[in-house]
Tab-separated table of C-alpha atoms in Angstrom:
chain	number	residue	atom	x	y	z
B	22	MET	CA	6.108	-6.411	49.502
B	23	PRO	CA	7.382	-7.302	45.971
B	24	GLN	CA	4.885	-6.994	43.182
B	25	SER	CA	3.814	-10.349	41.748
B	26	VAL	CA	4.821	-11.088	38.171
B	27	PRO	CA	1.939	-12.207	35.904
B	28	SER	CA	2.153	-15.808	34.769
B	29	LEU	CA	3.092	-16.629	31.184
B	30	PRO	CA	-0.474	-17.506	30.107
B	31	ARG	CA	-1.709	-14.219	31.555
B	32	ARG	CA	0.972	-12.261	29.685
B	33	ILE	CA	0.143	-14.040	26.431
B	34	ALA	CA	-3.558	-13.391	26.952
B	35	ARG	CA	-2.878	-9.707	27.609
B	36	ILE	CA	-0.761	-9.390	24.453
B	37	LEU	CA	-3.449	-11.056	22.363
B	38	ARG	CA	-6.091	-8.812	23.895
B	39	THR	CA	-4.219	-5.542	23.423
B	40	SER	CA	-1.878	-5.929	20.428
B	41	LEU	CA	-3.247	-5.612	16.908
B	42	PHE	CA	0.004	-7.060	15.552
B	43	ALA	CA	-0.323	-10.194	17.699
B	44	GLN	CA	-3.982	-10.616	16.749
B	45	VAL	CA	-3.268	-10.290	13.021
B	46	ALA	CA	-0.268	-12.654	13.249
B	47	CYS	CA	-2.360	-15.313	15.005
B	48	ALA	CA	-5.175	-14.844	12.490
B	49	LEU	CA	-2.666	-15.289	9.654
B	50	VAL	CA	-1.409	-18.602	11.044
B	51	LEU	CA	-4.925	-19.804	11.861
B	52	GLY	CA	-6.083	-18.954	8.331
B	53	ILE	CA	-3.248	-21.019	6.829
B	54	VAL	CA	-4.134	-24.001	9.053
B	55	VAL	CA	-7.859	-23.825	8.232
B	56	GLY	CA	-7.189	-23.417	4.512
B	57	ARG	CA	-4.841	-26.410	4.518
B	58	LEU	CA	-7.057	-28.749	6.544
B	59	TRP	CA	-10.538	-27.709	5.373
B	60	PRO	CA	-10.208	-26.146	1.884
B	61	GLY	CA	-13.926	-26.530	1.154
B	62	PHE	CA	-14.928	-24.641	4.284
B	63	ALA	CA	-12.166	-22.055	3.692
B	64	SER	CA	-13.592	-21.074	0.304
B	65	ASP	CA	-16.777	-19.906	2.068
B	66	LEU	CA	-14.816	-17.382	4.141
B	67	GLN	CA	-14.255	-14.940	1.261
B	68	PRO	CA	-16.866	-12.444	2.592
B	69	LEU	CA	-14.780	-11.882	5.753
B	70	GLY	CA	-11.917	-10.256	3.875
B	71	ASP	CA	-14.129	-8.602	1.278
B	72	GLY	CA	-16.398	-7.077	3.925
B	73	PHE	CA	-13.483	-5.519	5.781
B	74	THR	CA	-12.039	-4.100	2.560
B	75	ARG	CA	-15.426	-2.577	1.696
B	76	LEU	CA	-15.635	-0.853	5.075
B	77	ILE	CA	-12.141	0.589	4.668
B	78	LYS	CA	-12.827	1.759	1.110
B	79	THR	CA	-15.894	3.597	2.378
B	80	ILE	CA	-13.774	6.001	4.411
B	81	ILE	CA	-10.705	6.387	2.182
B	82	SER	CA	-12.057	9.120	-0.110
B	83	PRO	CA	-13.501	11.394	2.608
B	84	LEU	CA	-10.350	10.920	4.682
B	85	VAL	CA	-8.029	11.888	1.820
B	86	PHE	CA	-10.241	14.880	1.017
B	87	CYS	CA	-10.206	16.146	4.615
B	88	VAL	CA	-6.456	15.643	5.114
B	89	VAL	CA	-5.539	17.412	1.866
B	90	VAL	CA	-7.929	20.343	2.373
B	91	VAL	CA	-6.769	20.875	5.956
B	92	GLY	CA	-3.138	20.492	4.895
B	93	ILE	CA	-3.400	23.126	2.160
B	94	ALA	CA	-5.406	25.527	4.310
B	95	LYS	CA	-3.050	25.280	7.282
B	96	ALA	CA	0.128	25.424	5.197
B	97	GLY	CA	-1.236	28.594	3.618
B	98	ASP	CA	0.859	28.173	0.486
B	99	LEU	CA	-0.592	26.625	-2.659
B	100	LYS	CA	2.746	26.944	-4.476
B	101	ALA	CA	4.370	24.748	-1.840
B	102	PHE	CA	1.676	22.158	-2.432
B	103	GLY	CA	2.436	22.243	-6.157
B	104	ARG	CA	6.139	21.771	-5.439
B	105	ILE	CA	5.352	18.755	-3.271
B	106	GLY	CA	3.335	17.229	-6.117
B	107	LEU	CA	6.098	17.801	-8.677
B	108	LYS	CA	8.813	16.420	-6.400
B	109	ALA	CA	6.632	13.402	-5.630
B	110	LEU	CA	6.204	12.622	-9.340
B	111	ILE	CA	9.963	12.863	-9.875
B	112	TRP	CA	10.575	10.486	-6.966
B	113	PHE	CA	7.903	8.078	-8.228
B	114	GLU	CA	9.379	7.880	-11.703
B	115	VAL	CA	12.931	7.280	-10.448
B	116	ALA	CA	11.833	4.656	-7.897
B	117	SER	CA	9.534	2.688	-10.209
B	118	THR	CA	12.119	2.710	-13.027
B	119	LEU	CA	14.745	1.411	-10.586
B	120	ALA	CA	12.346	-1.369	-9.568
B	121	LEU	CA	11.814	-2.315	-13.217
B	122	LEU	CA	15.567	-2.457	-13.856
B	123	ILE	CA	16.231	-4.549	-10.739
B	124	GLY	CA	13.560	-7.007	-11.830
B	125	LEU	CA	14.961	-7.182	-15.349
B	126	VAL	CA	18.537	-7.819	-14.178
B	127	ALA	CA	17.386	-10.410	-11.618
B	128	ALA	CA	15.361	-12.333	-14.228
B	129	ASN	CA	18.311	-12.341	-16.634
B	130	VAL	CA	20.698	-13.642	-13.987
B	131	VAL	CA	18.473	-16.316	-12.403
B	132	GLN	CA	16.440	-17.320	-15.500
B	133	PRO	CA	13.335	-18.458	-13.514
B	134	GLY	CA	11.463	-19.737	-16.589
B	135	SER	CA	14.323	-21.617	-18.253
B	136	GLY	CA	13.846	-25.358	-18.583
B	137	MET	CA	10.029	-25.262	-18.449
B	138	ARG	CA	9.720	-25.827	-22.227
B	139	VAL	CA	6.051	-24.851	-22.404
B	140	ASP	CA	4.367	-25.336	-25.791
B	141	PRO	CA	2.603	-22.025	-26.644
B	142	ALA	CA	-0.020	-23.988	-28.597
B	143	THR	CA	-1.295	-25.505	-25.360
B	144	LEU	CA	-1.959	-22.104	-23.798
B	145	SER	CA	-5.173	-20.134	-24.186
B	146	ALA	CA	-5.784	-16.454	-23.575
B	147	LYS	CA	-9.355	-17.222	-22.406
B	148	ALA	CA	-8.210	-17.756	-18.814
B	149	VAL	CA	-6.540	-14.343	-18.812
B	150	ASP	CA	-9.669	-12.748	-20.303
B	151	ALA	CA	-11.716	-14.296	-17.497
B	152	LYS	CA	-9.287	-12.892	-14.917
B	153	THR	CA	-9.371	-9.379	-16.374
B	154	GLY	CA	-13.043	-9.361	-17.276
B	155	GLY	CA	-12.123	-8.526	-20.868
B	156	GLY	CA	-10.993	-5.047	-19.794
B	157	SER	CA	-8.000	-3.012	-20.874
B	158	LEU	CA	-5.625	-0.480	-19.396
B	159	PRO	CA	-6.511	3.161	-20.142
B	160	SER	CA	-4.430	5.113	-22.623
B	161	THR	CA	-2.453	8.122	-21.417
B	162	ALA	CA	-5.173	10.515	-22.574
B	163	GLU	CA	-7.888	8.402	-20.939
B	164	PHE	CA	-5.885	8.212	-17.714
B	165	VAL	CA	-5.555	11.997	-17.542
B	166	LEU	CA	-9.241	12.531	-18.337
B	167	ASN	CA	-10.281	9.910	-15.793
B	168	ALA	CA	-8.351	11.839	-13.130
B	169	LEU	CA	-10.654	14.829	-13.674
B	170	PRO	CA	-14.018	14.566	-11.898
B	171	THR	CA	-17.278	14.899	-13.785
B	172	SER	CA	-19.228	15.313	-10.567
B	173	PHE	CA	-18.349	16.317	-7.019
B	174	ILE	CA	-20.378	13.483	-5.503
B	175	GLY	CA	-19.400	11.016	-8.238
B	176	ALA	CA	-15.720	11.183	-7.336
B	177	PHE	CA	-16.533	9.989	-3.819
B	178	ALA	CA	-19.143	7.469	-4.971
B	179	GLU	CA	-16.683	5.845	-7.384
B	180	ASN	CA	-13.879	6.023	-4.789
B	181	SER	CA	-11.538	7.589	-7.376
B	182	LEU	CA	-8.585	8.865	-5.341
B	183	LEU	CA	-7.105	11.003	-8.116
B	184	GLN	CA	-10.451	12.750	-8.683
B	185	VAL	CA	-10.862	13.291	-4.936
B	186	LEU	CA	-7.349	14.775	-4.810
B	187	VAL	CA	-8.246	17.226	-7.600
B	188	LEU	CA	-11.394	18.294	-5.728
B	189	ALA	CA	-9.474	18.622	-2.461
B	190	CYS	CA	-6.873	20.849	-4.138
B	191	LEU	CA	-9.627	23.069	-5.559
B	192	VAL	CA	-11.404	23.350	-2.201
B	193	GLY	CA	-8.135	24.012	-0.368
B	194	ALA	CA	-7.199	26.693	-2.903
B	195	ALA	CA	-10.654	28.283	-2.561
B	196	LEU	CA	-10.285	28.413	1.233
B	197	LEU	CA	-6.925	30.135	0.876
B	198	HIS	CA	-8.376	32.589	-1.637
B	199	LEU	CA	-11.427	33.479	0.466
B	200	GLY	CA	-9.581	33.538	3.773
B	201	HIS	CA	-10.878	32.437	7.159
B	202	THR	CA	-12.877	35.654	7.639
B	203	LYS	CA	-15.305	34.944	4.778
B	204	VAL	CA	-15.829	31.235	5.547
B	205	PRO	CA	-14.913	30.921	9.229
B	206	GLN	CA	-16.893	27.718	9.847
B	207	VAL	CA	-15.739	25.607	6.884
B	208	LEU	CA	-12.213	24.613	7.943
B	209	PRO	CA	-13.185	23.735	11.561
B	210	ALA	CA	-16.043	21.615	10.191
B	211	ILE	CA	-13.675	19.706	7.882
B	212	GLU	CA	-11.225	19.215	10.761
B	213	GLN	CA	-14.022	17.819	12.928
B	214	ALA	CA	-15.130	15.514	10.109
B	215	GLN	CA	-11.538	14.311	9.873
B	216	GLU	CA	-11.518	13.415	13.578
B	217	ILE	CA	-14.769	11.475	13.156
B	218	ILE	CA	-13.303	9.540	10.224
B	219	PHE	CA	-10.183	8.634	12.209
B	220	ALA	CA	-12.414	7.393	15.036
B	221	ILE	CA	-14.268	5.201	12.517
B	222	VAL	CA	-10.910	3.872	11.309
B	223	GLY	CA	-10.165	2.792	14.871
B	224	PHE	CA	-13.479	0.941	15.096
B	225	VAL	CA	-13.082	-0.813	11.728
B	226	MET	CA	-9.485	-1.849	12.469
B	227	ARG	CA	-10.752	-4.004	15.315
B	228	LEU	CA	-12.112	-6.313	12.605
B	229	ALA	CA	-8.695	-6.643	10.922
B	230	PRO	CA	-7.803	-10.069	12.436
B	231	ILE	CA	-11.094	-11.526	11.175
B	232	ALA	CA	-10.391	-10.166	7.689
B	233	VAL	CA	-6.853	-11.596	7.625
B	234	PHE	CA	-8.092	-14.992	8.826
B	235	GLY	CA	-10.708	-15.158	6.065
B	236	ALA	CA	-8.432	-13.928	3.279
B	237	MET	CA	-5.571	-16.277	4.162
B	238	ALA	CA	-7.867	-19.302	4.559
B	239	VAL	CA	-9.341	-18.643	1.107
B	240	LEU	CA	-5.867	-18.272	-0.438
B	241	ILE	CA	-4.536	-21.556	0.936
B	242	GLY	CA	-7.841	-23.339	0.352
B	243	GLN	CA	-7.983	-22.356	-3.319
B	244	TYR	CA	-4.330	-22.677	-4.316
B	245	GLY	CA	-2.910	-25.032	-1.705
B	246	LEU	CA	0.780	-25.220	-0.903
B	247	GLY	CA	1.675	-27.212	-4.035
B	248	VAL	CA	1.808	-24.090	-6.200
B	249	ILE	CA	4.742	-22.885	-4.096
B	250	GLU	CA	6.719	-25.989	-5.096
B	251	THR	CA	5.844	-25.622	-8.788
B	252	TYR	CA	6.851	-21.973	-9.003
B	253	ALA	CA	9.478	-21.988	-6.227
B	254	LYS	CA	12.230	-20.451	-8.357
B	255	LEU	CA	10.037	-17.569	-9.544
B	256	ILE	CA	8.605	-16.914	-6.072
B	257	VAL	CA	12.015	-16.865	-4.388
B	258	LEU	CA	13.403	-14.584	-7.095
B	259	CYS	CA	10.552	-12.068	-6.778
B	260	TYR	CA	10.800	-11.916	-3.003
B	261	ALA	CA	14.615	-11.670	-3.100
B	262	ALA	CA	14.457	-8.846	-5.660
B	263	ALA	CA	11.870	-7.075	-3.500
B	264	ALA	CA	14.157	-7.460	-0.455
B	265	LEU	CA	17.024	-5.889	-2.435
B	266	PHE	CA	14.813	-3.001	-3.505
B	267	VAL	CA	13.632	-2.415	0.080
B	268	ALA	CA	17.264	-2.432	1.233
B	269	LEU	CA	18.017	0.294	-1.321
B	270	LEU	CA	15.000	2.222	-0.017
B	271	ALA	CA	16.472	1.944	3.478
B	272	VAL	CA	19.783	3.379	2.281
B	273	ALA	CA	18.036	6.229	0.468
B	274	LEU	CA	15.855	7.049	3.495
B	275	LYS	CA	18.856	7.075	5.818
B	276	ALA	CA	20.889	9.262	3.462
B	277	LEU	CA	18.091	11.778	2.873
B	278	THR	CA	16.455	11.992	6.288
B	279	GLY	CA	18.628	10.140	8.787
B	280	LEU	CA	15.663	7.858	9.618
B	281	SER	CA	15.805	4.089	9.886
B	282	LEU	CA	13.478	2.124	7.627
B	283	TRP	CA	13.699	-0.869	9.954
B	284	LYS	CA	12.421	1.195	12.877
B	285	PHE	CA	9.618	2.429	10.623
B	286	VAL	CA	8.775	-1.168	9.683
B	287	ARG	CA	8.451	-1.965	13.381
B	288	TYR	CA	6.282	1.134	13.811
B	289	ILE	CA	3.804	-0.027	11.128
B	290	ARG	CA	4.312	-3.769	11.555
B	291	ALA	CA	0.624	-4.435	12.215
B	292	GLU	CA	-0.376	-2.533	9.058
B	293	LEU	CA	2.212	-4.427	6.989
B	294	LEU	CA	0.909	-7.754	8.246
B	295	LEU	CA	-2.661	-6.690	7.518
B	296	ALA	CA	-1.719	-5.608	3.983
B	297	MET	CA	-0.025	-8.975	3.414
B	298	GLY	CA	-2.993	-10.924	4.730
B	299	THR	CA	-5.646	-9.053	2.759
B	300	ALA	CA	-3.429	-8.481	-0.314
B	301	SER	CA	-4.532	-4.854	-0.331
B	302	THR	CA	-2.712	-1.623	0.461
B	303	GLU	CA	-6.065	0.175	0.490
B	304	SER	CA	-6.977	-1.709	3.658
B	305	VAL	CA	-4.236	0.125	5.584
B	306	LEU	CA	-4.188	3.518	3.845
B	307	PRO	CA	-6.129	5.386	6.570
B	308	ARG	CA	-3.992	3.976	9.395
B	309	VAL	CA	-0.715	4.587	7.572
B	310	MET	CA	-1.727	8.195	6.819
B	311	GLN	CA	-2.454	8.652	10.496
B	312	LYS	CA	0.872	7.162	11.555
B	313	LEU	CA	2.907	9.190	9.058
B	314	ARG	CA	1.345	12.389	10.408
B	315	LYS	CA	2.161	11.342	13.943
B	316	ALA	CA	5.727	10.608	12.860
B	317	GLY	CA	6.329	14.221	11.855
B	318	ALA	CA	5.272	14.395	8.194
B	319	ARG	CA	3.152	17.472	7.446
B	320	ASP	CA	-0.518	16.973	6.560
B	321	ASP	CA	-0.284	18.349	3.031
B	322	ALA	CA	2.676	16.105	2.167
B	323	VAL	CA	1.009	12.978	3.562
B	324	GLY	CA	-2.340	13.818	1.963
B	325	LEU	CA	-0.855	14.325	-1.499
B	326	VAL	CA	2.109	11.937	-1.753
B	327	LEU	CA	0.652	8.758	-0.252
B	328	PRO	CA	-2.666	8.578	-2.190
B	329	THR	CA	-0.984	9.681	-5.440
B	330	GLY	CA	1.631	6.980	-4.961
B	331	TYR	CA	-1.147	4.381	-5.086
B	332	SER	CA	-1.472	5.176	-8.805
B	333	PHE	CA	2.012	6.348	-9.790
B	334	ASN	CA	4.438	4.515	-7.507
B	335	LEU	CA	3.695	0.789	-7.627
B	336	ASP	CA	7.260	-0.388	-7.018
B	337	GLY	CA	6.310	-3.950	-6.083
B	338	ALA	CA	4.117	-4.273	-9.156
B	339	SER	CA	6.938	-2.916	-11.339
B	340	LEU	CA	9.335	-5.559	-9.995
B	341	TYR	CA	6.807	-8.309	-10.599
B	342	LEU	CA	5.930	-7.142	-14.113
B	343	SER	CA	9.534	-7.027	-15.340
B	344	ILE	CA	10.371	-10.427	-13.819
B	345	GLY	CA	7.061	-11.886	-15.017
B	346	THR	CA	7.594	-10.742	-18.608
B	347	LEU	CA	10.982	-12.420	-18.815
B	348	PHE	CA	9.680	-15.504	-16.997
B	349	ILE	CA	6.943	-16.177	-19.551
B	350	ALA	CA	9.367	-15.490	-22.417
B	351	GLN	CA	11.881	-17.980	-21.003
B	352	ALA	CA	9.137	-20.536	-20.280
B	353	VAL	CA	8.006	-20.632	-23.930
B	354	GLY	CA	11.560	-20.555	-25.251
B	355	VAL	CA	11.672	-16.965	-26.533
B	356	ASP	CA	15.078	-15.315	-26.206
B	357	LEU	CA	14.553	-11.549	-25.866
B	358	SER	CA	17.297	-9.350	-27.267
B	359	LEU	CA	18.703	-6.345	-25.415
B	360	GLY	CA	16.615	-4.039	-27.598
B	361	GLN	CA	13.447	-5.985	-26.808
B	362	GLN	CA	14.223	-5.866	-23.090
B	363	ILE	CA	14.683	-2.104	-23.284
B	364	THR	CA	11.275	-2.009	-24.980
B	365	VAL	CA	9.886	-4.004	-22.029
B	366	VAL	CA	11.121	-1.346	-19.606
B	367	LEU	CA	9.751	1.521	-21.684
B	368	VAL	CA	6.344	-0.120	-22.115
B	369	LEU	CA	6.085	-1.048	-18.423
B	370	MET	CA	7.029	2.501	-17.410
B	371	LEU	CA	3.721	3.508	-18.996
B	372	THR	CA	1.503	0.484	-18.316
B	373	SER	CA	2.496	0.235	-14.636
B	374	LYS	CA	1.044	3.699	-13.972
B	375	GLY	CA	-2.601	3.881	-13.033
B	376	MET	CA	-2.968	0.125	-12.461
B	377	ALA	CA	-4.506	0.502	-9.005
B	378	GLY	CA	-8.160	-0.446	-8.795
B	379	ILE	CA	-8.348	-2.115	-12.232
B	380	PRO	CA	-9.323	-5.833	-12.044
B	381	GLY	CA	-6.502	-8.072	-13.258
B	382	SER	CA	-4.318	-5.029	-13.963
B	383	ALA	CA	-1.073	-7.013	-13.736
B	384	PHE	CA	-2.255	-9.353	-16.499
B	385	LEU	CA	-3.447	-6.441	-18.602
B	386	ALA	CA	-0.008	-4.839	-18.308
B	387	LEU	CA	1.737	-8.131	-19.114
B	388	SER	CA	-0.543	-8.717	-22.103
B	389	ALA	CA	0.117	-5.195	-23.392
B	390	THR	CA	3.859	-5.732	-23.025
B	391	ALA	CA	3.730	-9.105	-24.794
B	392	SER	CA	1.708	-7.580	-27.638
B	393	SER	CA	4.167	-4.699	-28.041
B	394	LEU	CA	7.065	-7.122	-28.414
B	395	GLY	CA	5.261	-9.376	-30.892
B	396	ALA	CA	7.501	-12.287	-29.877
B	397	ILE	CA	5.593	-13.666	-26.865
B	398	PRO	CA	2.255	-15.466	-27.461
B	399	ALA	CA	-0.641	-13.693	-25.740
B	400	GLY	CA	-1.725	-16.935	-24.063
B	401	ALA	CA	1.665	-17.276	-22.330
B	402	VAL	CA	0.542	-14.738	-19.734
B	403	ALA	CA	-1.744	-17.490	-18.374
B	404	LEU	CA	1.367	-19.189	-16.951
B	405	LEU	CA	1.275	-16.685	-14.091
B	406	LEU	CA	-2.360	-17.238	-13.146
B	407	GLY	CA	-1.541	-19.937	-10.612
B	408	VAL	CA	1.109	-17.927	-8.790
B	409	ASP	CA	-0.229	-14.379	-9.051
B	410	ARG	CA	-2.043	-14.402	-5.710
B	411	ILE	CA	1.105	-15.700	-3.951
B	412	MET	CA	2.936	-12.633	-5.279
B	413	ASP	CA	0.382	-10.222	-3.832
B	414	SER	CA	2.094	-10.126	-0.439
B	415	MET	CA	5.385	-9.105	-2.048
B	416	ARG	CA	3.701	-6.480	-4.193
B	417	VAL	CA	1.614	-4.841	-1.488
B	418	VAL	CA	4.427	-4.650	1.083
B	419	THR	CA	6.914	-3.252	-1.448
B	420	ASN	CA	4.330	-0.782	-2.773
B	421	LEU	CA	3.465	0.363	0.746
B	422	LEU	CA	7.051	0.809	1.930
B	423	GLY	CA	7.972	2.548	-1.325
B	424	ASN	CA	5.186	5.087	-0.873
B	425	CYS	CA	5.956	5.662	2.814
B	426	VAL	CA	9.611	6.317	2.025
B	427	ALA	CA	8.434	8.700	-0.701
B	428	VAL	CA	6.398	10.638	1.890
B	429	PHE	CA	9.418	11.028	4.173
B	430	ALA	CA	11.824	11.857	1.335
B	431	VAL	CA	9.568	14.427	-0.372
B	432	SER	CA	8.617	15.943	2.990
B	433	ARG	CA	12.288	16.348	3.857
B	434	TRP	CA	13.000	17.763	0.399
B	435	GLU	CA	10.259	20.353	0.868
B	436	GLY	CA	11.039	21.110	4.535
B	437	ALA	CA	7.735	19.551	5.627
B	438	LEU	CA	9.194	16.924	7.974
B	439	ASP	CA	9.814	17.274	11.702
B	440	ILE	CA	12.992	15.166	11.909
B	441	GLU	CA	13.295	15.259	15.686
B	442	ARG	CA	9.718	14.126	16.156
B	443	ALA	CA	10.128	11.404	13.534
B	444	LYS	CA	13.224	10.022	15.275
B	445	ALA	CA	11.504	10.149	18.656
B	446	VAL	CA	8.396	8.325	17.427
B	447	LEU	CA	10.244	5.672	15.406
B	448	GLY	CA	12.759	5.173	18.199
B	449	GLY	CA	10.031	4.616	20.756
B	450	GLU	CA	11.077	7.650	22.812
B	451	VAL	CA	7.522	8.966	22.596
B	452	ALA	CA	6.012	6.226	24.720
B	453	PRO	CA	2.461	5.065	23.984
B	454	ALA	CA	-0.107	4.866	26.739
B	455	GLY	CA	-0.383	1.166	25.971
B	456	GLU	CA	-0.569	-0.874	22.819
B	457	THR	CA	-4.092	-1.841	21.901
B	458	ALA	CA	-5.810	-3.426	18.987
B	459	ALA	CA	-6.446	0.070	17.708
B	460	ALA	CA	-2.972	1.438	18.295
B	461	PRO	CA	0.205	-0.594	17.836
B	462	ALA	CA	3.248	0.219	19.899
B	463	GLY	CA	5.180	3.261	18.907
B	464	GLU	CA	2.296	5.688	18.630
B	465	THR	CA	2.167	8.745	20.765
B	466	ALA	CA	-0.212	9.040	23.644
B	467	THR	CA	-0.742	12.761	23.728
B	468	ALA	CA	-4.396	13.731	23.566
B	469	THR	CA	-6.570	16.573	24.571
B	470	ALA	CA	-9.643	15.990	26.665
B	471	GLY	CA	-11.862	16.600	23.673
B	472	GLU	CA	-9.977	14.116	21.515
B	473	THR	CA	-9.965	11.274	24.010
B	474	ALA	CA	-13.629	10.463	23.580
B	475	ALA	CA	-13.267	10.090	19.830
B	476	ALA	CA	-10.244	7.792	19.977
B	477	PRO	CA	-10.450	4.054	20.524
B	478	ALA	CA	-9.068	2.867	23.815
B	479	GLY	CA	-5.362	3.326	24.097
B	480	GLU	CA	-4.930	5.041	20.744
B	481	SER	CA	-3.152	8.325	20.491
B	482	VAL	CA	-4.859	11.108	18.622
B	483	HIS	CA	-2.135	13.674	18.831
B	484	ARG	CA	-1.651	15.430	15.508
B	485	SER	CA	1.624	16.863	14.359
């Protein structure tokens, strides 16, 4: 007797019940509708997104610590770890400089601020000061010192990823030096802690649709859709430049590893949508680390390259900063010479590093660039206040994809990437047990009996 085919409503209900991507997509649309129709009510939903982000931030530092320590200890070669770090920094500098140049060329060609004829006298820097809390970007010396922990517990309490990375490297090196015979229980304990953290990630990710709904409702409720019309030229330019940069990333990834970026985008589509909705790459860091490991990247490469990229490889932010600088100059009628534009690139190469986690960092970087030129009024940066949040989606997606490509490229460069496994996972040849809200399609379903209990329903916990 032929098996009955489920009706369309049943299939839709099953997809919504089991697919994190579908849940986040629906939450995104619902948030836009609520923000548009009931802006007053939408502004009260801010705690939904903020609460989710807090929960994720709670587990980022211990997760990075565990992954890096285990990666170093299992690789058994501290020199290899150092090579990975050096190669990652080289990749970061090349990629972020390319992003700056693309943004600069795009702004010169399209001229998004021309014709606005804004009177600088009508602009005040007070709004920018309120956005940044009167803070400033750290100097190079301060940035280096801030990356060194003053306390083992303090690094985790302050959620400083660079400090946690330093501690993880020291602990991993100590484990290699002492050997498993002197401290036989330490590495298994860290591995078990890592499994617990990944289980917590699965639990927290079930709240992702609620977070996206709240964050998107607040965005539309506060800014409305009118800001898109006012800044349409700038918004379209930024997103088009980001699309060009991502296309170049796809070419580079294919040339270096033979992998398809588009298949990878499908593999992490739920995480990308979540990052767009919450305007935060931190909200998806644990899940993306997990997926990169499952896609064949070695633990030490994932643990070092991805978190470090959050400070050194902000490609989306670099694009936005170069376009934004020229936009405000054009808006107030300042014609920047070639020499001044080269200065913009050089200044942004420094100010764009270490921006992550600093309130209003984009405006601090823009203000520092404007001050270094001496030709753009400081208050002109306020022109971007109304559109900055709209640009977050472009920045976070470009930043995330740029760092993921960096993981694959550096891993391949160092021989720390299982190409066959990566192609199988991204191509869907490693079939999942079933897509759930905790595990989007494309993840593997291999699990040991001991791992199954720790994993959320339907999520693979196989480790490469």
